[in-house]
Coordinates of C-alpha atoms in Angstrom, one line a residue:
M10 CA 70.4 120.0 28.1
L11 CA 68.3 122.9 29.4
D12 CA 69.8 122.6 32.8
F13 CA 73.3 122.5 31.4
C14 CA 72.7 125.7 29.4
E15 CA 71.3 127.5 32.4
A16 CA 74.1 126.4 34.7
H17 CA 76.9 127.4 32.3
R18 CA 75.2 130.6 30.9
I19 CA 75.5 129.2 27.3
A20 CA 75.1 132.1 24.8
L21 CA 74.7 130.0 21.6
V22 CA 73.8 126.4 20.9
V23 CA 74.7 124.9 17.5
I24 CA 72.8 121.6 17.0
G25 CA 74.9 119.4 14.7
P26 CA 73.1 116.1 14.2
E27 CA 69.7 115.8 12.5
A28 CA 68.0 113.6 15.1
P29 CA 67.8 116.2 17.9
L30 CA 66.6 118.8 15.4
V31 CA 63.8 116.6 14.2
D32 CA 63.0 115.8 17.9
G33 CA 62.5 119.5 18.6
L34 CA 65.6 120.4 20.8
A35 CA 65.8 123.8 19.2
D36 CA 62.2 124.7 20.3
S37 CA 63.0 123.6 23.8
L38 CA 66.1 125.8 24.0
R39 CA 64.4 128.8 22.4
G40 CA 61.6 128.4 24.9
V41 CA 63.9 129.3 27.7
G42 CA 65.6 132.1 25.9
V43 CA 68.8 130.3 24.6
P44 CA 69.9 131.4 21.1
V45 CA 70.0 128.4 18.8
F46 CA 71.4 127.8 15.4
G47 CA 69.2 125.1 13.8
P48 CA 65.5 124.8 12.8
G49 CA 62.7 123.9 15.2
K50 CA 60.8 120.6 15.0
A51 CA 58.3 121.7 12.3
A52 CA 60.9 123.2 10.0
A53 CA 63.3 120.2 10.5
Q54 CA 60.7 118.1 8.6
L55 CA 62.5 119.3 5.5
E56 CA 65.1 116.6 6.4
G57 CA 63.0 114.4 8.7
S58 CA 60.4 113.5 6.1
K59 CA 61.2 113.2 2.4
A60 CA 57.5 113.2 1.6
F61 CA 57.0 116.5 3.5
T62 CA 59.7 118.1 1.3
K63 CA 58.3 116.7 -1.9
E64 CA 54.8 117.9 -1.1
L65 CA 56.1 121.4 -0.1
C66 CA 57.8 121.6 -3.5
A67 CA 54.6 120.5 -5.3
R68 CA 52.6 123.2 -3.5
H69 CA 55.0 126.0 -4.3
A70 CA 56.3 124.9 -7.8
I71 CA 59.8 124.3 -6.6
P72 CA 61.7 122.2 -9.2
T73 CA 62.1 118.6 -8.2
G74 CA 61.5 115.1 -9.6
A75 CA 58.0 113.4 -9.7
F76 CA 57.2 111.3 -6.7
A77 CA 54.7 109.1 -5.0
R78 CA 54.2 108.8 -1.2
V79 CA 53.4 105.2 -0.1
A80 CA 52.4 103.7 3.2
S81 CA 52.6 100.0 2.5
E82 CA 54.5 97.5 0.5
A83 CA 51.6 97.0 -1.8
E84 CA 51.3 100.7 -2.5
G85 CA 55.0 100.9 -3.1
L86 CA 55.0 98.1 -5.6
A87 CA 52.0 99.6 -7.4
A88 CA 53.9 103.0 -7.6
L89 CA 56.9 101.2 -9.1
A90 CA 54.8 99.8 -11.8
R91 CA 53.9 103.4 -12.8
F92 CA 57.4 104.8 -12.6
G93 CA 59.4 101.9 -14.2
A94 CA 63.1 101.6 -13.9
P95 CA 65.5 103.3 -13.2
V96 CA 63.8 104.7 -10.1
V97 CA 64.8 105.9 -6.6
V98 CA 63.3 104.3 -3.5
K99 CA 63.7 106.1 -0.1
A100 CA 62.5 105.4 3.4
D101 CA 60.6 108.6 4.4
G102 CA 62.3 109.3 7.7
L103 CA 65.8 109.5 9.1
A104 CA 67.8 106.4 8.3
A105 CA 71.4 107.6 9.2
G106 CA 72.4 108.1 5.5
K107 CA 70.9 104.7 4.5
G108 CA 67.4 103.7 3.4
V109 CA 68.0 105.1 -0.2
T110 CA 68.3 102.9 -3.2
V111 CA 69.0 104.1 -6.7
A112 CA 67.5 101.1 -8.5
M113 CA 68.5 100.4 -12.1
T114 CA 66.2 97.4 -12.5
M115 CA 62.6 96.7 -11.3
A116 CA 63.9 93.7 -9.3
E117 CA 66.2 95.9 -7.4
A118 CA 63.5 98.5 -6.8
E119 CA 61.0 95.9 -5.6
E120 CA 63.6 94.5 -3.2
A121 CA 64.2 98.0 -1.8
V122 CA 60.5 98.5 -1.2
R123 CA 60.2 95.2 0.6
E124 CA 63.2 96.0 2.7
I125 CA 61.8 99.4 3.9
F126 CA 58.5 97.8 4.9
S127 CA 60.2 94.8 6.5
G128 CA 60.9 97.1 9.5
R129 CA 64.7 97.3 9.0
F130 CA 64.7 101.0 9.3
G131 CA 62.2 101.2 12.2
E132 CA 60.0 104.3 12.3
A133 CA 62.0 105.8 9.4
G134 CA 60.4 103.1 7.2
A135 CA 56.8 103.6 8.2
E136 CA 56.3 105.3 4.8
A137 CA 58.4 105.4 1.7
V138 CA 58.8 107.8 -1.3
I139 CA 59.2 106.5 -4.8
E140 CA 61.0 109.2 -6.9
E141 CA 61.7 109.8 -10.6
F142 CA 65.3 109.0 -11.5
L143 CA 67.0 112.3 -12.4
E144 CA 69.8 112.2 -14.9
G145 CA 72.8 114.5 -14.5
E146 CA 75.6 115.4 -12.1
E147 CA 74.9 116.0 -8.4
A148 CA 76.2 118.9 -6.4
S149 CA 75.4 120.4 -3.0
F150 CA 74.6 124.1 -2.3
F151 CA 74.5 125.6 1.2
A152 CA 72.8 128.7 2.5
I153 CA 72.5 130.2 6.0
T154 CA 69.1 131.7 6.9
D155 CA 67.4 133.3 9.8
G156 CA 64.0 132.7 8.3
H157 CA 64.0 135.9 6.2
T158 CA 67.5 136.7 4.9
V159 CA 69.2 134.0 2.9
V160 CA 73.0 134.0 2.6
P161 CA 74.8 131.7 0.2
F162 CA 77.4 129.5 2.0
G163 CA 79.3 127.7 -0.8
S164 CA 79.1 124.5 -2.8
A165 CA 80.5 121.0 -2.6
Q166 CA 80.3 117.7 -4.4
D167 CA 79.9 114.5 -2.3
H168 CA 80.7 110.9 -3.2
K169 CA 78.0 108.6 -1.8
R170 CA 78.9 105.2 -3.2
V171 CA 81.3 103.1 -1.1
G172 CA 83.6 102.1 -4.0
D173 CA 85.9 103.7 -6.6
G174 CA 84.1 104.7 -9.8
D175 CA 80.9 105.3 -7.8
T176 CA 80.2 101.6 -7.3
G177 CA 78.6 99.6 -4.5
P178 CA 76.0 100.7 -2.0
N179 CA 75.2 104.3 -0.9
T180 CA 76.8 105.5 2.3
G181 CA 76.7 108.7 4.3
G182 CA 79.5 110.0 2.1
M183 CA 83.0 108.7 1.3
G184 CA 84.6 112.1 0.5
A185 CA 83.9 115.6 -0.9
Y186 CA 85.4 118.7 -2.3
S187 CA 84.5 122.4 -2.3
P188 CA 83.8 124.4 -4.3
A189 CA 82.1 122.4 -7.0
P190 CA 83.0 124.0 -10.3
V191 CA 80.2 122.1 -12.0
L192 CA 77.8 124.4 -10.0
T193 CA 78.7 127.5 -12.0
A194 CA 77.8 131.0 -10.8
L195 CA 74.8 130.9 -13.1
L196 CA 73.5 127.6 -11.8
E197 CA 74.1 128.6 -8.2
G198 CA 72.0 131.7 -8.9
E199 CA 69.3 129.5 -10.4
A200 CA 69.4 127.2 -7.3
L201 CA 69.1 130.2 -5.0
E202 CA 66.3 131.9 -6.8
R203 CA 64.2 128.9 -7.8
I204 CA 64.8 126.5 -5.0
V205 CA 66.3 127.8 -1.8
V206 CA 64.7 131.2 -1.4
P207 CA 61.3 129.9 -2.4
T208 CA 61.6 127.2 0.2
V209 CA 62.5 129.6 3.0
R210 CA 59.6 131.8 1.9
A211 CA 57.2 128.9 1.7
M212 CA 58.2 127.7 5.2
A213 CA 57.5 131.2 6.6
E214 CA 54.2 131.4 4.8
E215 CA 53.1 128.1 6.2
G216 CA 53.9 129.0 9.8
M217 CA 57.2 127.0 10.1
P218 CA 59.9 129.6 9.7
Y219 CA 63.3 127.9 9.0
S220 CA 66.4 129.1 10.8
G221 CA 69.8 127.5 10.4
V222 CA 71.7 126.0 7.5
L223 CA 69.8 124.7 4.5
Y224 CA 71.8 122.1 2.6
A225 CA 70.3 121.5 -0.8
G226 CA 71.2 118.3 -2.7
L227 CA 70.8 119.2 -6.3
M228 CA 70.8 117.4 -9.7
L229 CA 72.0 119.4 -12.6
T230 CA 69.7 118.1 -15.4
K231 CA 69.1 119.0 -19.0
K232 CA 65.9 120.7 -17.7
G233 CA 67.8 122.8 -15.2
V234 CA 68.7 122.5 -11.5
Q235 CA 66.3 120.2 -9.6
L236 CA 66.1 119.5 -5.9
I237 CA 66.9 116.0 -4.8
E238 CA 66.5 116.5 -1.0
Y239 CA 67.3 118.8 1.9
N240 CA 69.5 118.4 5.0
C241 CA 68.9 120.8 7.9
R242 CA 72.6 120.7 9.0
F243 CA 76.0 121.2 7.4
G244 CA 76.4 117.5 6.6
D245 CA 79.4 115.2 6.7
P246 CA 81.8 115.2 4.8
E247 CA 80.7 118.5 3.2
C248 CA 81.1 120.4 6.4
Q249 CA 84.8 119.6 6.6
V250 CA 85.6 121.1 3.2
L251 CA 83.5 124.2 3.8
M252 CA 85.2 124.9 7.1
M253 CA 88.7 124.5 5.6
R254 CA 87.8 127.3 3.1
L255 CA 85.8 129.6 5.4
E256 CA 87.8 132.8 6.3
S257 CA 85.0 134.7 8.1
D258 CA 84.1 134.3 11.8
L259 CA 81.8 131.3 11.9
A260 CA 80.5 132.0 15.4
E261 CA 79.5 135.5 14.5
L262 CA 77.6 134.3 11.5
L263 CA 75.7 131.5 13.4
L264 CA 74.8 133.8 16.3
A265 CA 73.5 136.4 13.8
A266 CA 71.3 133.7 12.3
A267 CA 70.1 132.6 15.7
E268 CA 69.2 136.2 16.7
N269 CA 67.5 137.0 13.4
R270 CA 70.0 139.7 12.2
L271 CA 71.7 138.1 9.3
A272 CA 71.0 141.1 7.2
T273 CA 73.4 143.2 9.3
L274 CA 76.5 141.1 8.4
Q275 CA 78.8 141.1 5.4
P276 CA 78.6 138.0 3.3
P277 CA 80.9 135.2 4.4
R278 CA 84.4 135.1 2.9
F279 CA 85.9 131.9 1.4
S280 CA 89.3 131.0 0.2
P281 CA 89.5 130.6 -3.6
D282 CA 91.4 127.3 -3.0
T283 CA 89.8 123.9 -3.3
A284 CA 89.5 121.8 -0.1
L285 CA 89.1 118.0 -0.5
T286 CA 88.4 115.4 2.1
V287 CA 88.7 111.6 2.0
V288 CA 86.8 109.4 4.5
M289 CA 88.8 106.5 6.0
A290 CA 86.2 104.0 7.0
A291 CA 86.3 100.7 9.0
Q292 CA 86.2 97.4 7.1
G293 CA 82.5 96.3 6.8
Y294 CA 81.1 99.8 6.3
P295 CA 78.4 100.6 5.3
G296 CA 77.2 97.3 6.7
T297 CA 78.5 96.3 10.1
P298 CA 81.9 98.1 10.6
K299 CA 84.7 96.4 12.4
K300 CA 85.5 98.4 15.6
G301 CA 88.7 98.5 17.6
G302 CA 91.3 98.8 14.8
T303 CA 94.4 100.8 15.9
I304 CA 95.2 104.1 14.2
S305 CA 98.6 105.9 14.2
G306 CA 100.4 108.5 12.0
I307 CA 97.9 111.4 12.6
D308 CA 100.7 113.8 13.5
A309 CA 102.7 112.9 10.4
A310 CA 99.7 113.4 8.2
E311 CA 98.9 116.8 9.7
G312 CA 102.6 117.8 9.6
A313 CA 102.3 117.6 5.8
G314 CA 99.6 120.3 5.9
A315 CA 96.5 118.2 6.1
K316 CA 93.7 118.5 8.7
I317 CA 92.2 115.3 10.1
F318 CA 88.7 115.4 11.5
H319 CA 87.8 112.6 13.9
A320 CA 84.4 111.0 13.4
G321 CA 84.3 107.4 14.7
T322 CA 87.3 107.3 17.0
A323 CA 88.0 106.5 20.6
V324 CA 91.0 106.3 22.9
V325 CA 91.4 102.9 24.6
K326 CA 94.3 102.4 27.1
G327 CA 96.1 105.3 25.5
Q328 CA 95.7 104.0 21.9
L329 CA 93.6 105.7 19.2
V330 CA 91.1 103.1 17.8
A331 CA 88.2 103.0 15.3
N332 CA 84.8 103.2 17.0
G333 CA 82.4 103.7 14.1
G334 CA 81.8 103.3 10.4
R335 CA 83.3 106.5 9.0
V336 CA 86.4 106.9 11.2
L337 CA 88.5 109.8 9.9
N338 CA 88.1 112.7 7.4
V339 CA 91.5 113.4 5.9
T340 CA 91.3 116.9 4.5
A341 CA 93.7 119.1 2.5
K342 CA 93.7 122.3 0.3
G343 CA 95.2 123.1 -3.0
A344 CA 95.0 125.6 -5.9
S345 CA 92.9 123.0 -7.9
V346 CA 91.0 119.9 -7.2
T347 CA 93.9 117.9 -8.6
E348 CA 96.4 119.5 -6.2
A349 CA 94.0 119.2 -3.2
Q350 CA 93.5 115.5 -4.1
T351 CA 97.2 114.9 -4.3
Q352 CA 97.8 116.5 -0.9
A353 CA 94.9 114.6 0.8
Y354 CA 96.1 111.2 -0.5
A355 CA 99.7 112.0 0.6
A356 CA 98.2 112.5 4.1
I357 CA 96.2 109.3 3.8
D358 CA 99.4 107.3 3.1
A359 CA 100.9 108.7 6.3
V360 CA 98.1 107.2 8.4
Q361 CA 98.4 103.7 9.7
F362 CA 95.0 102.1 9.9
A363 CA 95.3 98.5 8.8
E364 CA 91.6 97.7 9.3
G365 CA 90.4 100.7 7.4
F366 CA 89.8 101.6 3.8
C367 CA 89.0 104.6 1.6
R368 CA 88.1 105.4 -1.9
R369 CA 91.2 106.4 -4.0
D370 CA 89.3 108.6 -6.5
I371 CA 87.6 111.4 -4.6
G372 CA 87.2 114.4 -6.9
W373 CA 87.6 112.1 -10.0
R374 CA 85.1 114.0 -12.2
E375 CA 86.8 117.4 -11.7
V376 CA 90.3 116.0 -11.9
A377 CA 89.4 114.5 -15.3
R378 CA 88.0 117.9 -16.4
E379 CA 91.1 119.7 -15.2
A380 CA 93.3 117.2 -17.1
K381 CA 91.5 118.1 -20.3
G382 CA 92.1 121.8 -19.6

């Protein structure tokens, strides 16, 4: 990567996935003078270790649920006995959107602990975090920072469960929409002032300045906004809906963050419209997805005004085929969540992907609220 950047005189590197961030690629590039959008290895622990983030929150009084860090099955089971059910069980490290169980019974929680320490998640499961179950509605809040200045970058609501009505196992995300009206201006201000800005300040104070995008997964509880966890990247499928709404120059913003001059820019501009994206996944996801299924109808779907982002696709002998779990992100805009949803599913219906599936209710909470007026 360093040789490539030098040979091609690369002026900005944007690191998308979490693994190279946690591995320290940003540090290596900065070491040879290449501007990078994304945190260094130490700062990327905010996503790379759930226990690291929880402990940072505890040290700096950042609102989040109670937790226990455990290093063995026995410790995990003992912690469960203290928390009771419902409870959340997480592998500490990166597990590609998996390794998280929202357990409604003790039996389910105990099985999740055993699974983590069985070795299924490799190094990500060397430790686990047992977390208090937080009640409320989830929303995502994004901010761009250069380690000092913090700039809000919109909100979204993801749908993690694989099935309609939020049923089935957790996935990396089956769809999203932006903005998330449930995260009102007042709640967004609370998230910024009590969670995101204190996190950026704490990281700088502890010698791990954070530069890049900070994606806060939030729970809107009766006690106020609480942090569930951080991602140190834009996230999928949230990124797709944010980019559909962004009207400012993205590259200008990312370069300013990389060069520590965010304070010199105007705040980013977003369309007031809603963007909604639906994931088309391969049969078997989130377990073992079936690869090789043929896909057609992309041009017809986009001709109707949608934008289709490719995630797990490949071209084999001139034919577009599925090559991963989450295969396509079918994305559309509208004046409301209901309108954006209608447009997105019209595009979905134009795509031929017999060995794929999707949820048919992305945005359901907000659509129901809009119907009530």
